[in-house]
């Protein structure tokens, strides 16, 4: 799926060429836009060197065993070590056998990564999303992991391969290169949870501008289990996470990356709300209402702005093409239009993945022409966010009614303005009384009409199913 890179200074011919990248950057610049690239340097294609090689162990029966019991990240039943007949050694490959992990303790590896950074920055790229960047430093003794999955030899070893002893040294070396340019960086760091470690990474002395924290995306996972396990949740869980992450960055000088979808998880409307035909648009707009009023930098995953939902459960697993999807479900190609294959490719070319069957109704072209569409609502809300950036991007944060299990509400405020966001995470009509002493001057944005709210403002807010509203206070 493109994460086993063999040449970091070229483009796979199936996607175009370096000339196409230059044209893309030039056209983006004309539109006052910039291009961030995905930097995948924890692992490379198996066509390169500079990896972790170990002889392995022999058990009491004389059977050959991997160097330790770490399992793969994408398949916990298999060892993270791959046997190589030619060298008669194992190499570490946390994700798949075709993606061996680079040994960042080798200075030649780090020098090569720095060359990659300069190559793309010199072409006009503005920065990087750094793939699993918290994995680049491993504990060099490679100890066995604790047994947390019963009944099998292989175990998650993230305590030893994530947030390792030299991580910040390596990140600061990269930052020294990046500081030669005007750049932006966001790190994918799925195993960073400690507040001190977060601020060490994205605080005033940190090496990255922001990181993707997976607290919301892990909210409905069974504690201690994989992301495919399910744990019941309610609005109190979401509020607790927002309260922690928002206040952490405000109080300690860090910065948030705001996101509710990515390529590794379900669609947010299917996961956190209601993707039925009856409530789909309302639920998608409600999620947008909450997202655009959180502090930090907003990230929107392709199709989220359309209200794209999970694909039907009756599809065969054969429709899923990437490594992880052979065991679990994932997302679909972008639905651009009602043309064959949703405009993702020409009609005579089969897309790499099947397009969701709802694409004739849910696509960019149709929603651009509809002022009431999810896409139009996202555009309106993002414009409102920019107009009041001192509040929504940089302002203070206060959770309202933290014990309510159905409503996620909070106040955002600056020296000159104050707004309240109220979102109903149920399909029920509710009467919410969590404003306390706050008085709403006017409800200004919502995914339903606002007349009924503004005609009789008061301490009781009547919320319709999956409603999201923003009020000036």
mmCIF file of N, CA, C and O in Angstrom, residues 147 160-161 177 196-197 214 247 281 290-291 295 297 384 387 440:
data_model
loop_
_atom_site.group_PDB
_atom_site.id
_atom_site.type_symbol
_atom_site.label_atom_id
_atom_site.label_comp_id
_atom_site.label_asym_id
_atom_site.label_seq_id
_atom_site.Cartn_x
_atom_site.Cartn_y
_atom_site.Cartn_z
ATOM 1 N N UNK A 147 3.667 -10.959 28.782
ATOM 2 C CA UNK A 147 2.594 -11.735 28.150
ATOM 3 C C UNK A 147 1.235 -11.123 28.491
ATOM 4 O O UNK A 147 0.760 -11.239 29.612
ATOM 5 N N UNK A 160 9.064 -1.533 24.233
ATOM 6 C CA UNK A 160 10.481 -1.528 23.902
ATOM 7 C C UNK A 160 10.794 -0.950 22.520
ATOM 8 O O UNK A 160 11.935 -0.591 22.249
ATOM 9 N N UNK A 161 9.777 -0.845 21.643
ATOM 10 C CA UNK A 161 10.056 -0.278 20.325
ATOM 11 C C UNK A 161 9.372 1.067 20.091
ATOM 12 O O UNK A 161 9.553 1.673 19.035
ATOM 13 N N UNK A 177 17.485 20.049 10.768
ATOM 14 C CA UNK A 177 17.377 20.129 9.303
ATOM 15 C C UNK A 177 16.135 20.919 8.919
ATOM 16 O O UNK A 177 16.180 21.818 8.063
ATOM 17 N N UNK A 196 3.774 14.342 30.205
ATOM 18 C CA UNK A 196 5.117 14.916 30.156
ATOM 19 C C UNK A 196 5.792 14.573 28.827
ATOM 20 O O UNK A 196 6.486 15.412 28.239
ATOM 21 N N UNK A 197 5.573 13.357 28.355
ATOM 22 C CA UNK A 197 6.170 12.939 27.086
ATOM 23 C C UNK A 197 5.545 13.704 25.920
ATOM 24 O O UNK A 197 6.227 14.087 24.964
ATOM 25 N N UNK A 214 -4.161 9.519 19.908
ATOM 26 C CA UNK A 214 -5.196 8.569 19.519
ATOM 27 C C UNK A 214 -6.225 8.325 20.625
ATOM 28 O O UNK A 214 -6.909 7.303 20.622
ATOM 29 N N UNK A 247 -6.893 21.317 27.671
ATOM 30 C CA UNK A 247 -6.270 22.077 28.750
ATOM 31 C C UNK A 247 -4.777 21.807 28.852
ATOM 32 O O UNK A 247 -3.999 22.703 29.210
ATOM 33 N N UNK A 281 -26.971 12.930 7.505
ATOM 34 C CA UNK A 281 -26.539 14.315 7.306
ATOM 35 C C UNK A 281 -26.512 15.087 8.622
ATOM 36 O O UNK A 281 -25.578 15.856 8.883
ATOM 37 N N UNK A 290 -18.797 20.060 16.514
ATOM 38 C CA UNK A 290 -17.885 19.865 17.644
ATOM 39 C C UNK A 290 -16.435 20.039 17.215
ATOM 40 O O UNK A 290 -15.649 20.726 17.876
ATOM 41 N N UNK A 291 -16.080 19.434 16.109
ATOM 42 C CA UNK A 291 -14.681 19.415 15.690
ATOM 43 C C UNK A 291 -14.131 20.804 15.422
ATOM 44 O O UNK A 291 -13.030 21.149 15.860
ATOM 45 N N UNK A 295 -9.700 23.542 19.969
ATOM 46 C CA UNK A 295 -8.465 24.283 19.730
ATOM 47 C C UNK A 295 -7.372 23.423 19.132
ATOM 48 O O UNK A 295 -7.194 22.267 19.503
ATOM 49 N N UNK A 297 -5.024 22.477 15.341
ATOM 50 C CA UNK A 297 -5.045 22.447 13.881
ATOM 51 C C UNK A 297 -5.987 21.343 13.421
ATOM 52 O O UNK A 297 -5.869 20.191 13.846
ATOM 53 N N UNK A 384 -16.359 30.111 9.610
ATOM 54 C CA UNK A 384 -16.685 30.683 10.920
ATOM 55 C C UNK A 384 -15.522 30.502 11.895
ATOM 56 O O UNK A 384 -15.190 31.409 12.663
ATOM 57 N N UNK A 387 -12.869 33.037 11.084
ATOM 58 C CA UNK A 387 -13.293 34.394 11.448
ATOM 59 C C UNK A 387 -13.168 34.633 12.953
ATOM 60 O O UNK A 387 -13.028 35.778 13.386
ATOM 61 N N UNK A 440 -26.789 32.654 26.874
ATOM 62 C CA UNK A 440 -26.583 32.653 25.425
ATOM 63 C C UNK A 440 -27.231 33.893 24.820
ATOM 64 O O UNK A 440 -28.443 34.122 24.973
#
